[in-house]
XYZ file of C-alpha atoms in Angstrom:
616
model
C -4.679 12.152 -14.947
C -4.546 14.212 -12.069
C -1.829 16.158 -10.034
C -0.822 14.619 -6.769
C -3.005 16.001 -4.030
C -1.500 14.474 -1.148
C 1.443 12.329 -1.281
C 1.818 9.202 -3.338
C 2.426 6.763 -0.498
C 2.249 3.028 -1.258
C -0.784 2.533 1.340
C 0.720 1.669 4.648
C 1.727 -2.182 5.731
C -0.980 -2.769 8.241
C -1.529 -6.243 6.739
C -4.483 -6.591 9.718
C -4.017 -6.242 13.532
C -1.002 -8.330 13.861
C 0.498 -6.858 10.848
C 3.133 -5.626 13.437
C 5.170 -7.323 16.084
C 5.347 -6.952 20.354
C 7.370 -4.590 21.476
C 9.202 -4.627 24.811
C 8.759 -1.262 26.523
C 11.999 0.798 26.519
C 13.738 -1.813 24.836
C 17.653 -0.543 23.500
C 17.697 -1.516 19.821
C 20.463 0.904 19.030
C 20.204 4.733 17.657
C 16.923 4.423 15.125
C 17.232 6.744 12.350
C 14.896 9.652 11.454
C 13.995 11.285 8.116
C 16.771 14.054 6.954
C 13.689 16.031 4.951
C 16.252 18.645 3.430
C 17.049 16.923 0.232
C 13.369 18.098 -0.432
C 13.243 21.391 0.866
C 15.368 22.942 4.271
C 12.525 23.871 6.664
C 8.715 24.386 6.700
C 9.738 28.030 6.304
C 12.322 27.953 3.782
C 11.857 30.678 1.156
C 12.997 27.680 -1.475
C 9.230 26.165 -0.449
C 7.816 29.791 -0.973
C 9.452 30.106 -4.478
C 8.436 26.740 -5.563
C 4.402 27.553 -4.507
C 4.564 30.732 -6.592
C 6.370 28.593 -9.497
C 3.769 26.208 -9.221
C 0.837 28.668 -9.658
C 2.435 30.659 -12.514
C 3.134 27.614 -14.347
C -0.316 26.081 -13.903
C -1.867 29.747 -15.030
C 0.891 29.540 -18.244
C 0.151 26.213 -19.040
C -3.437 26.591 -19.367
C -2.839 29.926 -21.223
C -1.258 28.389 -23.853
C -3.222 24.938 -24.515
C -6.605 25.118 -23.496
C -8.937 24.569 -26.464
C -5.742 23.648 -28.881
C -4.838 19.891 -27.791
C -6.335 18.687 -30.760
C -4.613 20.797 -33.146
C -1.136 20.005 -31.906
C 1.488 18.996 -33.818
C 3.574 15.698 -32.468
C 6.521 18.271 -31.294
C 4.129 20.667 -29.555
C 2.434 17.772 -28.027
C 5.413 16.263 -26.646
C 5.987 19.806 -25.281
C 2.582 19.885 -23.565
C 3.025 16.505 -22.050
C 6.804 17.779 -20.852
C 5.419 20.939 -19.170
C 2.930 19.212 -17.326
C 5.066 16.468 -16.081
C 7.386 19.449 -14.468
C 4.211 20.868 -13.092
C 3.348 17.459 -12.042
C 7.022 17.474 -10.230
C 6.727 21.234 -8.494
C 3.409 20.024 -6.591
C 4.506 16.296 -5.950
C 7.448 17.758 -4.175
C 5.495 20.532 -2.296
C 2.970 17.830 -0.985
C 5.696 15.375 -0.358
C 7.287 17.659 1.910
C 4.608 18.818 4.104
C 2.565 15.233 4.125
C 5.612 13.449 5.435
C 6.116 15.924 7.758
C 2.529 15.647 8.833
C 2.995 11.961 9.088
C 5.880 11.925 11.487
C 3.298 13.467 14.237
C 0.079 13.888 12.660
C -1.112 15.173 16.645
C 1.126 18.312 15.528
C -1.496 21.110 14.856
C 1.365 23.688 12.860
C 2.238 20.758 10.537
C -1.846 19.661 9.829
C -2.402 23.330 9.372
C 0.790 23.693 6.881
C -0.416 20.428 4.862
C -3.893 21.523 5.146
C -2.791 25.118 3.764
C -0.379 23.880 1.312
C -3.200 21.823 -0.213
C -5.900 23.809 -0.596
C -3.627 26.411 -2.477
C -2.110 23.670 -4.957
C -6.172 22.916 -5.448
C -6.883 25.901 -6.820
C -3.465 26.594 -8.679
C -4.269 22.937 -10.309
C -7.927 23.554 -11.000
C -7.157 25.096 -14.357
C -5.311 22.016 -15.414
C -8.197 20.053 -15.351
C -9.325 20.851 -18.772
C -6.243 18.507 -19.788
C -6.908 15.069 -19.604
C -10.783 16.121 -20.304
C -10.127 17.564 -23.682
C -7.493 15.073 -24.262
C -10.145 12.407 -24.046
C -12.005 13.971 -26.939
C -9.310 13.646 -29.408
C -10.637 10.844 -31.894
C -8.451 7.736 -32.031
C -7.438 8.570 -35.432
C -5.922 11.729 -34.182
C -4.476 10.456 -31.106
C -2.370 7.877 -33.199
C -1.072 9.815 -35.249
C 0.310 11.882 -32.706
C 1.215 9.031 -30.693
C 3.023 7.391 -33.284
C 4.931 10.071 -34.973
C 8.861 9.727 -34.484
C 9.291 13.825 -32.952
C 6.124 13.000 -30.772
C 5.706 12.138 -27.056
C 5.173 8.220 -27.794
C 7.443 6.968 -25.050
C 4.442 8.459 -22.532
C 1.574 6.463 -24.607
C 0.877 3.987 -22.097
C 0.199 7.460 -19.356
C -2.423 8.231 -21.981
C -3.871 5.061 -23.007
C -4.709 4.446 -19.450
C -6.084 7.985 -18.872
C -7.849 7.385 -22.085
C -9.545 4.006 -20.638
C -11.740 6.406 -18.692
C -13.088 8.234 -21.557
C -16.484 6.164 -21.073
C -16.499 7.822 -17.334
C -15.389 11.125 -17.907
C -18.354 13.921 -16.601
C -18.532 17.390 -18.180
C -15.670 19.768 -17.496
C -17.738 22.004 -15.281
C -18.378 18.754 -12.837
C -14.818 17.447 -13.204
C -14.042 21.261 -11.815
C -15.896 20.754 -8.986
C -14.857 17.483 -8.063
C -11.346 18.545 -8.251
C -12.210 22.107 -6.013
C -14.597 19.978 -3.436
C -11.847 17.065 -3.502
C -10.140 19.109 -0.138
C -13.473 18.774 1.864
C -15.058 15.655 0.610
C -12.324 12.325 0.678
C -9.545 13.991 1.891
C -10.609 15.549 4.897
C -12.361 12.535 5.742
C -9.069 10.556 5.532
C -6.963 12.983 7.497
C -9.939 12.645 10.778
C -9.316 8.905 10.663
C -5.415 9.632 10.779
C -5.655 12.028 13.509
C -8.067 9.638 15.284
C -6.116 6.881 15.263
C -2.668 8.255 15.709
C -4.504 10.333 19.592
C -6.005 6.907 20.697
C -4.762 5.508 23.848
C -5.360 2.694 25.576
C -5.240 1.286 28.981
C -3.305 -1.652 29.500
C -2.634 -2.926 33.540
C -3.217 0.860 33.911
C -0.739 2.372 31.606
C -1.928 4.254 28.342
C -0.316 2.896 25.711
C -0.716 4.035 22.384
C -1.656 1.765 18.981
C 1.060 0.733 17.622
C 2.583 -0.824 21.272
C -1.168 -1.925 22.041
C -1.815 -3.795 18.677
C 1.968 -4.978 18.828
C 0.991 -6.919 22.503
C -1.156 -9.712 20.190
C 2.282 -11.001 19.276
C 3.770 -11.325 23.043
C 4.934 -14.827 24.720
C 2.997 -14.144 27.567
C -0.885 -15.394 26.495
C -2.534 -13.149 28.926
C -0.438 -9.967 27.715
C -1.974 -10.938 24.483
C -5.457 -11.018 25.682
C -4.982 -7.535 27.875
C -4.138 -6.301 24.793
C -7.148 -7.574 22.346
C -9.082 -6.492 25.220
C -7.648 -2.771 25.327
C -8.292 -2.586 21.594
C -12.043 -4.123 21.788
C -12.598 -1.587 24.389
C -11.287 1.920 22.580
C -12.705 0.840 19.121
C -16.194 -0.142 20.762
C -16.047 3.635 22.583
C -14.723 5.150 18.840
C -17.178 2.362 16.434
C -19.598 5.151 15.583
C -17.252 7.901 14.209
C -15.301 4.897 12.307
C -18.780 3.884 10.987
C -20.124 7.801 10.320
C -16.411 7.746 8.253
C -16.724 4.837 6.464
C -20.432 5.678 5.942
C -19.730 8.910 4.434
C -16.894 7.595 1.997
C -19.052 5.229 0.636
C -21.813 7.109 -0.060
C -19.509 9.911 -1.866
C -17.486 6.995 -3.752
C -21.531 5.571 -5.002
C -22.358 9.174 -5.943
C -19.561 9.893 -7.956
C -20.003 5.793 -9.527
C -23.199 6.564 -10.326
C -22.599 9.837 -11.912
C -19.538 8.237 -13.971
C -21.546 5.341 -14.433
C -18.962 2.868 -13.198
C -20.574 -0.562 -13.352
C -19.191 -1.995 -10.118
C -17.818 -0.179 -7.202
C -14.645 -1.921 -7.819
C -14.067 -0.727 -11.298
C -12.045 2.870 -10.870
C -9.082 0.757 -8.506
C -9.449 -1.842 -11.622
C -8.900 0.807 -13.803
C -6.257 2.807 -12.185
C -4.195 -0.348 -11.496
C -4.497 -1.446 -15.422
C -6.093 -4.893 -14.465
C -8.764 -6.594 -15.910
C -11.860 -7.766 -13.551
C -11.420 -10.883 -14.514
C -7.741 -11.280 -13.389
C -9.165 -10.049 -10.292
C -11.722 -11.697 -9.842
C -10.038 -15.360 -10.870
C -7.018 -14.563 -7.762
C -10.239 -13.513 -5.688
C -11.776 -17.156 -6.399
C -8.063 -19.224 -6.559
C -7.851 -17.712 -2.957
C -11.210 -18.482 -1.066
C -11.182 -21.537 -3.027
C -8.289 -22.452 -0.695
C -8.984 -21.186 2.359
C -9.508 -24.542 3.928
C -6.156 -26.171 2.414
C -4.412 -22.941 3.943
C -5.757 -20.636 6.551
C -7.760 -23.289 7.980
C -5.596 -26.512 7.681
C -2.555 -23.997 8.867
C -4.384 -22.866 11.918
C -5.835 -26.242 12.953
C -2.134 -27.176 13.628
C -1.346 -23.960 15.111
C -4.246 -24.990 17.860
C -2.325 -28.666 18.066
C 0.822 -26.969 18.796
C -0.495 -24.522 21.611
C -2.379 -27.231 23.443
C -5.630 -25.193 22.589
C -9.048 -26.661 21.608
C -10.023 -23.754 20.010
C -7.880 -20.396 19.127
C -8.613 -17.138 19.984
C -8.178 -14.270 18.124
C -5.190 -13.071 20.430
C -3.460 -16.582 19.343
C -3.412 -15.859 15.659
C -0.428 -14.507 15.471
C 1.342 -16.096 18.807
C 4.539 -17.024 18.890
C 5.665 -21.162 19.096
C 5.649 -23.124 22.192
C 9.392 -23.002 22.788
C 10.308 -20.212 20.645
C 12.840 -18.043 22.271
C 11.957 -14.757 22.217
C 14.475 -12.763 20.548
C 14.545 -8.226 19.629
C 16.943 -7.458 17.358
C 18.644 -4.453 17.432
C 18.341 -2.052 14.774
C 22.247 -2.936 13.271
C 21.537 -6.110 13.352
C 18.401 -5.337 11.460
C 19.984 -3.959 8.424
C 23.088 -6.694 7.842
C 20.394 -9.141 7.793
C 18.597 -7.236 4.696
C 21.148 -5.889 2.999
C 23.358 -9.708 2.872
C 19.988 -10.964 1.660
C 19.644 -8.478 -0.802
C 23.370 -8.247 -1.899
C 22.859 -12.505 -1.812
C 20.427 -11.825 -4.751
C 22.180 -9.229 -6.516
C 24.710 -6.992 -5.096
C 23.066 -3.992 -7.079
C 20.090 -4.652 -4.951
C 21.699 -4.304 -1.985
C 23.604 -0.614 -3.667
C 20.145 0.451 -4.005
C 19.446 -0.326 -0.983
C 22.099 1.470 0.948
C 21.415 5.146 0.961
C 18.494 4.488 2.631
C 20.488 3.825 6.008
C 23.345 5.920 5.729
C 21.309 9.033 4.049
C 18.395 9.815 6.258
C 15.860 8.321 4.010
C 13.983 6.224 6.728
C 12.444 7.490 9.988
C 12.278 3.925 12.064
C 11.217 4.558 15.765
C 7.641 4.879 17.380
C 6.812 8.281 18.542
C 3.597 9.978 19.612
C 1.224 10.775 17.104
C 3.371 9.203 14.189
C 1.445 7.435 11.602
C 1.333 3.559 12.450
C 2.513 0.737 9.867
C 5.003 1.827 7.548
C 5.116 2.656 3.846
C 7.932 3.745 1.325
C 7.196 7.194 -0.182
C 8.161 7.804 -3.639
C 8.425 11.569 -3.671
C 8.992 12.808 -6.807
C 11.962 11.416 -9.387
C 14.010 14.574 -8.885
C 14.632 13.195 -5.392
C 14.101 9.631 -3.838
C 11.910 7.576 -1.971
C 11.648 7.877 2.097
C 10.319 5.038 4.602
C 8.723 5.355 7.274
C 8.962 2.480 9.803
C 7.417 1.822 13.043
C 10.619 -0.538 14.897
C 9.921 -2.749 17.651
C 12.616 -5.035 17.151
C 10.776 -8.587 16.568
C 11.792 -10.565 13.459
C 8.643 -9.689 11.735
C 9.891 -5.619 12.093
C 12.756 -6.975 10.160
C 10.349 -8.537 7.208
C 8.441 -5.330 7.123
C 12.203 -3.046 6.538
C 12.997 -5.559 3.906
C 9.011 -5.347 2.127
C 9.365 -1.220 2.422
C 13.322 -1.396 1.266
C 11.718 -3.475 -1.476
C 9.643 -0.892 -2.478
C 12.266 1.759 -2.304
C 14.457 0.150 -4.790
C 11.030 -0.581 -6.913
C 11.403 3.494 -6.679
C 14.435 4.135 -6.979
C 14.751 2.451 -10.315
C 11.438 3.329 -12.174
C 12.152 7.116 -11.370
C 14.485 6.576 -14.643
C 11.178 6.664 -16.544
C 10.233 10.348 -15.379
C 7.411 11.488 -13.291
C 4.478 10.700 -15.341
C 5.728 7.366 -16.139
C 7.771 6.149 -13.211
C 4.313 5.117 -11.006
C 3.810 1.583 -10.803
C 0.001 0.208 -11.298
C -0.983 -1.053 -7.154
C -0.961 -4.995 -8.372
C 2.736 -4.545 -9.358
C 3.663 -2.278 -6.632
C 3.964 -4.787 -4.277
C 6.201 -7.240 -6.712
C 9.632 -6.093 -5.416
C 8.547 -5.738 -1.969
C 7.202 -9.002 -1.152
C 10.396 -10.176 -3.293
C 12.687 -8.318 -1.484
C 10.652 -10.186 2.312
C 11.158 -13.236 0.282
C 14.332 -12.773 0.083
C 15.136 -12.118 3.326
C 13.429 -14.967 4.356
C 15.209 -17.945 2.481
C 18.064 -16.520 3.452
C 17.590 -16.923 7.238
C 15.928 -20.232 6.659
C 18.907 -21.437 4.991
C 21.773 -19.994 7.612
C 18.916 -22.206 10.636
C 19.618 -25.444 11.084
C 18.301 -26.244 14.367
C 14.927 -27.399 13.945
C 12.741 -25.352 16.323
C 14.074 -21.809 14.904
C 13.478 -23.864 11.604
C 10.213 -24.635 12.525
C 9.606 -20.639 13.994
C 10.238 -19.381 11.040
C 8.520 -21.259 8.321
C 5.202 -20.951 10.410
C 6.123 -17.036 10.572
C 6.409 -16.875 7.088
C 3.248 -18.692 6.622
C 1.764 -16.659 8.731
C 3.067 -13.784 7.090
C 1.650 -15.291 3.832
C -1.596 -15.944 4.636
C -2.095 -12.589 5.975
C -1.108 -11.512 2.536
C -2.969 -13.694 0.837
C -5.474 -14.880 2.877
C -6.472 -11.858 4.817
C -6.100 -9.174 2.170
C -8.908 -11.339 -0.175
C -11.231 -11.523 2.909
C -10.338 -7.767 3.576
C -11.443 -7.164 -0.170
C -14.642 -9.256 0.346
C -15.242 -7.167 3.527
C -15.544 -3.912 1.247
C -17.569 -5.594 -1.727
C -19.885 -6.667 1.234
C -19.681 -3.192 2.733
C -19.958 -1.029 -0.310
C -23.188 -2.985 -1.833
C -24.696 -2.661 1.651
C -24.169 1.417 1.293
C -26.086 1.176 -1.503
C -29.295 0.049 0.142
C -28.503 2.450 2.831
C -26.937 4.024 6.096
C -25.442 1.095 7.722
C -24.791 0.733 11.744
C -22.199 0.157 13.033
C -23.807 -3.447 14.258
C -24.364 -4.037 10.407
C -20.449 -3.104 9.841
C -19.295 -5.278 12.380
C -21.933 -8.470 11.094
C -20.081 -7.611 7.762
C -16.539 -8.150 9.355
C -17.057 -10.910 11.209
C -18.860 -12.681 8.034
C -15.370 -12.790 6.246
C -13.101 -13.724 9.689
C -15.190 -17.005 9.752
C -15.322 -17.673 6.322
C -11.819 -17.086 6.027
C -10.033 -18.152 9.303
C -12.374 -21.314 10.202
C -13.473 -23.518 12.717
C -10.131 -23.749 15.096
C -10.792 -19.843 15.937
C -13.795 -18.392 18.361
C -14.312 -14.867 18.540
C -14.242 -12.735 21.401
C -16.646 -10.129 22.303
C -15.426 -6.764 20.833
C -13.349 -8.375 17.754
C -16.391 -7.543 15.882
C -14.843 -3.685 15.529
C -11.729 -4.640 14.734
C -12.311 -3.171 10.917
C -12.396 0.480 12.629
C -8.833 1.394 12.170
C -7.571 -0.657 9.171
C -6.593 2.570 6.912
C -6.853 0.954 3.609
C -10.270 0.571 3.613
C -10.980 4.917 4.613
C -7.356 6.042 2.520
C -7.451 3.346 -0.999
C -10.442 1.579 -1.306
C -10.200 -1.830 -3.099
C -6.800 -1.783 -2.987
C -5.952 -4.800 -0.489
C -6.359 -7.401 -3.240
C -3.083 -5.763 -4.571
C -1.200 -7.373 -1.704
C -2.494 -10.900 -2.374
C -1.669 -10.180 -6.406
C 1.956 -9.302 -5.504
C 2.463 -12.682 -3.261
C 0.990 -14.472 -5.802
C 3.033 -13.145 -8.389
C 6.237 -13.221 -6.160
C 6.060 -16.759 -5.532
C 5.404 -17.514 -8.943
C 8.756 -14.974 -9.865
C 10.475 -17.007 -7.064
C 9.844 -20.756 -8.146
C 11.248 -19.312 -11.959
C 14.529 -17.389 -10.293
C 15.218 -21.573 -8.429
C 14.635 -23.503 -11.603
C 17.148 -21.184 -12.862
C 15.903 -19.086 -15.414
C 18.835 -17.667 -17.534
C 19.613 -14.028 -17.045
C 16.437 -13.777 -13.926
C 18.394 -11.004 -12.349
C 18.851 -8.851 -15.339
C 14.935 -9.510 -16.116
C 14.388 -8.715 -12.412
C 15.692 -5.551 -12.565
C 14.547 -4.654 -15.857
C 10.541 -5.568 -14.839
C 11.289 -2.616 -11.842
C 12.825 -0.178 -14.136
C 9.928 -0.475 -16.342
C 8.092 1.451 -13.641
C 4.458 2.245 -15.393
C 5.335 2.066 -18.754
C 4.383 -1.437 -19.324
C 1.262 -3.805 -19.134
C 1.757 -6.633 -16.472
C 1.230 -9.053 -19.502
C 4.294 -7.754 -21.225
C 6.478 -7.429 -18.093
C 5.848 -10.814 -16.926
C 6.342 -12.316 -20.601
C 10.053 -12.854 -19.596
C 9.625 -14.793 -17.284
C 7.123 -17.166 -18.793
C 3.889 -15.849 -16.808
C 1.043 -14.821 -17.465
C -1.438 -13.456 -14.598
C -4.461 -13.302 -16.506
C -4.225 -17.678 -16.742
C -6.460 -18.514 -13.561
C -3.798 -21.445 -12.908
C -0.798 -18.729 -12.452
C -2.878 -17.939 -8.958
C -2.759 -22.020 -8.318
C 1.052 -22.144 -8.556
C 1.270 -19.052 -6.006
C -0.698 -20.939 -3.667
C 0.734 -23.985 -4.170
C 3.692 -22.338 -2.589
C 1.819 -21.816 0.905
C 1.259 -25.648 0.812
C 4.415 -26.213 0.614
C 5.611 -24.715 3.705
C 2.778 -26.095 5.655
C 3.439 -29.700 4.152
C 7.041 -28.874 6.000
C 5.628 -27.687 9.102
C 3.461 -30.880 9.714
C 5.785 -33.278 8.535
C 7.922 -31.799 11.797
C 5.296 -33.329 13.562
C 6.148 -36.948 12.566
């Protein structure tokens, strides 16, 4: 258990180069909001900031003072003291970083906010670094010891399941001088990697009929009407990342490596098992979603895009078709009011608590939605710290798939908003339940559209959207997954190319997309800017878990299950503090049975049994 270095974002929503829709330059979708950042602190130079670093330190310097070398000897009062102070220290540097990184991410070109981030980090390293004798001596209590403490009525028990998961790392754990330096080097090694791929990304341009465009608008072309837009734009993209592949690949290179040193020096068995661990899932749950999932890649992905290629008059699909819109379709931008009824009458359809939840977010300066130079692409709801509330940060372009994406990162607001109940140290969800009310909350949205259509071409539109939508959830996010088993196993054997990168890439698209797609000539580098794989590695397959799971909650909440909202809500106020065994157990689930992935998928079928019995 660490202190929050950088802030806790749920990884950012860039499903895979499509993940966001086309945008229509200049386009009036109604005043966008921006972040309000003042319910965390006033201004980059507010002396509230300045009082809260100098808290931060003392407190860090006090805390060590007084329990260094005595965890074991602590009573079940002074322990649940301990585990109190640290959770406020915990607080004091979550809000610190969540300040300055979301400032940072609003133009991450900005060289004053980099430098303030930058700053700000490197002094809460070094205020932290004497709290990292904590979990490390914590560790050594014997099990005897730590049950008794953990049990006792006056104790800290409500926080067991923080410690039993920091304790599943006890076989890993390296001596405190090397955990030191891990934590001290952390600001050079990872992290400064991570913030040259943001700043990389968020300065490319790219030239498109001779305008430079920037990534968001470029990637958000491979969605337009107009076919040859969509190729200009996969061929503006194949361009840049072909001119960028080797500093990608030196990146990616250089993470792996680190990540295999500090495996081997843990002794981690698989490269995968730290995001296992940190996510409280079993390898085998993992790996049985992995195998329900390429199992059916030919009954989905390929069977779905077979038709697709039917329906545009194409023998074969490119890879600017993936994601095109229906022959017929009309296209449509909504504007930004427009935008927000739809969610929130989905939401309050559900539950009209959802949609309370939901609220503040619009009316309080809690999401930043418009595209602005050197903003971070995607989007992702922010957490904070409990003391506050979440933030999201959207990239709006107006298309109906902008409108899934507010109602996945509203979903994960609310997630927020109600596990903060359980305190800092308890309120963070494990990444394959993080995406639960998210993908709910798009699901949501969804059936609730579908059911106000009754002509059947916008029928038709959007079921093959939300397919599409699914199987880059599903389908994408497992090849994605494959991509870095593939990647970090060929680190191992040594310094890849960035011609052995791109063979690895272009291994899973044809595996996983199938024979109605070719591939053009530069689509091999599309891996270059996909953040997951540089900022959480391993953690895609959490995307396909939470559809999987969400369509399993979803087929129980329209049978009818007694009291499903109540449950509902009571599964996201749980936050971290339960196993997913025990939080699905209400809902008659269980993940780790490898046919709860077949009932997910079965789902997916479903909608494309729908979509080609239109054809009849």
């Amino acid at each position: 258990m660490t202190i929050t270095m950088l802030p806790p974002l749920s990884p950012q929503r860039v499903h895979d180069e499509n993940a966001l829709p086309a945008a229509a330059g200049g386009a009036d979708f109604g005043p966008l909001p921006e972040w309000d950042l003042s319910d965390l602190y006033p201004a980059p130079d507010a002396p509230e900031l300045t009082r809260d670093l100098d808290a931060l330190e003392r407190a860090c310097a006090e805390f060590a003072r007084d329990f260094e070398g005595r965890l074991l000897s602590l009573s079940p009062t002074k322990m649940l003291e301990c585990v109190e102070r640290y959770q406020q220290i915990d607080i004091l540097a979550g809000r610190i970083m969540s300040y300055v990184g979301l400032r940072y991410y609003q133009n991450t070109t900005d060289a004053a906010r980099a430098k303030q981030m930058s700053d700000l980090q490197d002094r809460i390293t070094d205020a932290t670094t004497k709290l990292v004798f904590f979990s490390l001596e914590f560790n050594r209590i014997p099990d005897a010891r730590y049950t008794e403490v953990f049990s006792a009525k006056d104790g800290p028990a409500r926080y067991k399941p923080v410690f039993d998961r920091m304790r599943a790392m006890r076989p890993y754990q390296l001596s405190d001088e090397l955990e030191r330096f891990l934590h001290d080097n952390s600001v050079v090694g990872a992290a400064a990697w991570n913030r040259l791929f943001d700043e990389t990304t968020a300065g490319l341009t790219f030239d498109v009929d001779g305008e430079q465009w920037g990534l968001e608008t470029t990637l958000n072309l491979l969605t337009d009407h107009d076919r040859a837009r969509r190729e200009t734009g996969a061929r503006a993209l194949a361009a840049v990342f072909g001119k960028n592949v080797k500093l990608f690949a030196r990146i990616h290179n250089t993470l792996a490596k680190e990540k295999a040193v500090e495996d081997k020096w843990r002794q981690m068995p698989t490269p995968q098992t730290a995001r296992h661990l940190s996510n409280h899932v079993e390898p085998e749950v993992v790996e049985a979603l992995r195998n329900a999932v390429t199992k059916a890649y030919p009954r989905l992905s390929h069977r779905y895009y077979a038709l697709k290629a039917r329906w545009l008059g194409l023998d074969k699909l490119q890879v600017w078709d993936r994601n095109a819109p229906l022959p017929g379709e009309t296209p449509r931008l909504i504007a930004w009011p427009e935008a927000r009824s739809t969610v929130l009458e989905a939401y309050a359809g559900f539950s009209p608590k959802l949609a309370e939840l939901a609220q503040p977010f619009f009316d309080k300066g809690w999401i930043d939605a418009g595209v602005k130079p050197g903003k971070a692409p995607g989007a992702f709801a922010h957490p904070t710290v409990t003391t506050v509330h979440p933030y999201v940060l959207l990239n709006y372009l107006g298309k109906p798939r902008d409108v899934m994406t507010l109602a996945h990162e509203l979903g994960h607001g609310v997630h927020q908003r109600l596990a903060a109940g359980q305190g800092e140290l308890l309120s963070a969800t494990p990444l394959t339940l993080a995406e639960t009310a998210s993908v709910f909350g798009e699901m949501l949205t969804f059936r609730a559209l579908l059911g106000k259509t009754t002509d059947k071409a916008q029928r038709k539109a959007l079921l093959a959207g939300k397919v599409e939508d699914m199987i880059n959830t599903v389908v994408r996010q497992i090849a994605f997954y494959d991509f870095e088993v593939k990647l970090h196993a060929a680190r191992a054997e040594g310094e890849l190319t960035p011609e052995d990168i791109n063979a690895l890439w272009m291994s899973v698209q044809a595996e996983s997309l199938g024979p109605a797609f070719e591939f053009m000539p530069g689509y091999e580098t599309f891996w270059t800017y996909v953040p997951h794989f540089v900022h959480s590695p391993f953690y895609v397959y959490a995307y396909a878990f939470g559809d999987g799971l969400v369509n399993a909650l979803y087929a129980a909440y329209e049978d009818g299950l007694p009291d499903f909202q109540s449950k509902y809500f009571d599964m996201l106020a749980a936050g971290g503090a339960k196993h997913h065994k025990e939080l699905l157990a209400p809902f008659g689930l269980d993940a780790s049975d490898p046919a709860f992935w077949d009932k997910g998928l079965s789902m997916i079928e479903g909608f494309i049994d729908e979509l080609e019995a239109m054809e009849n």
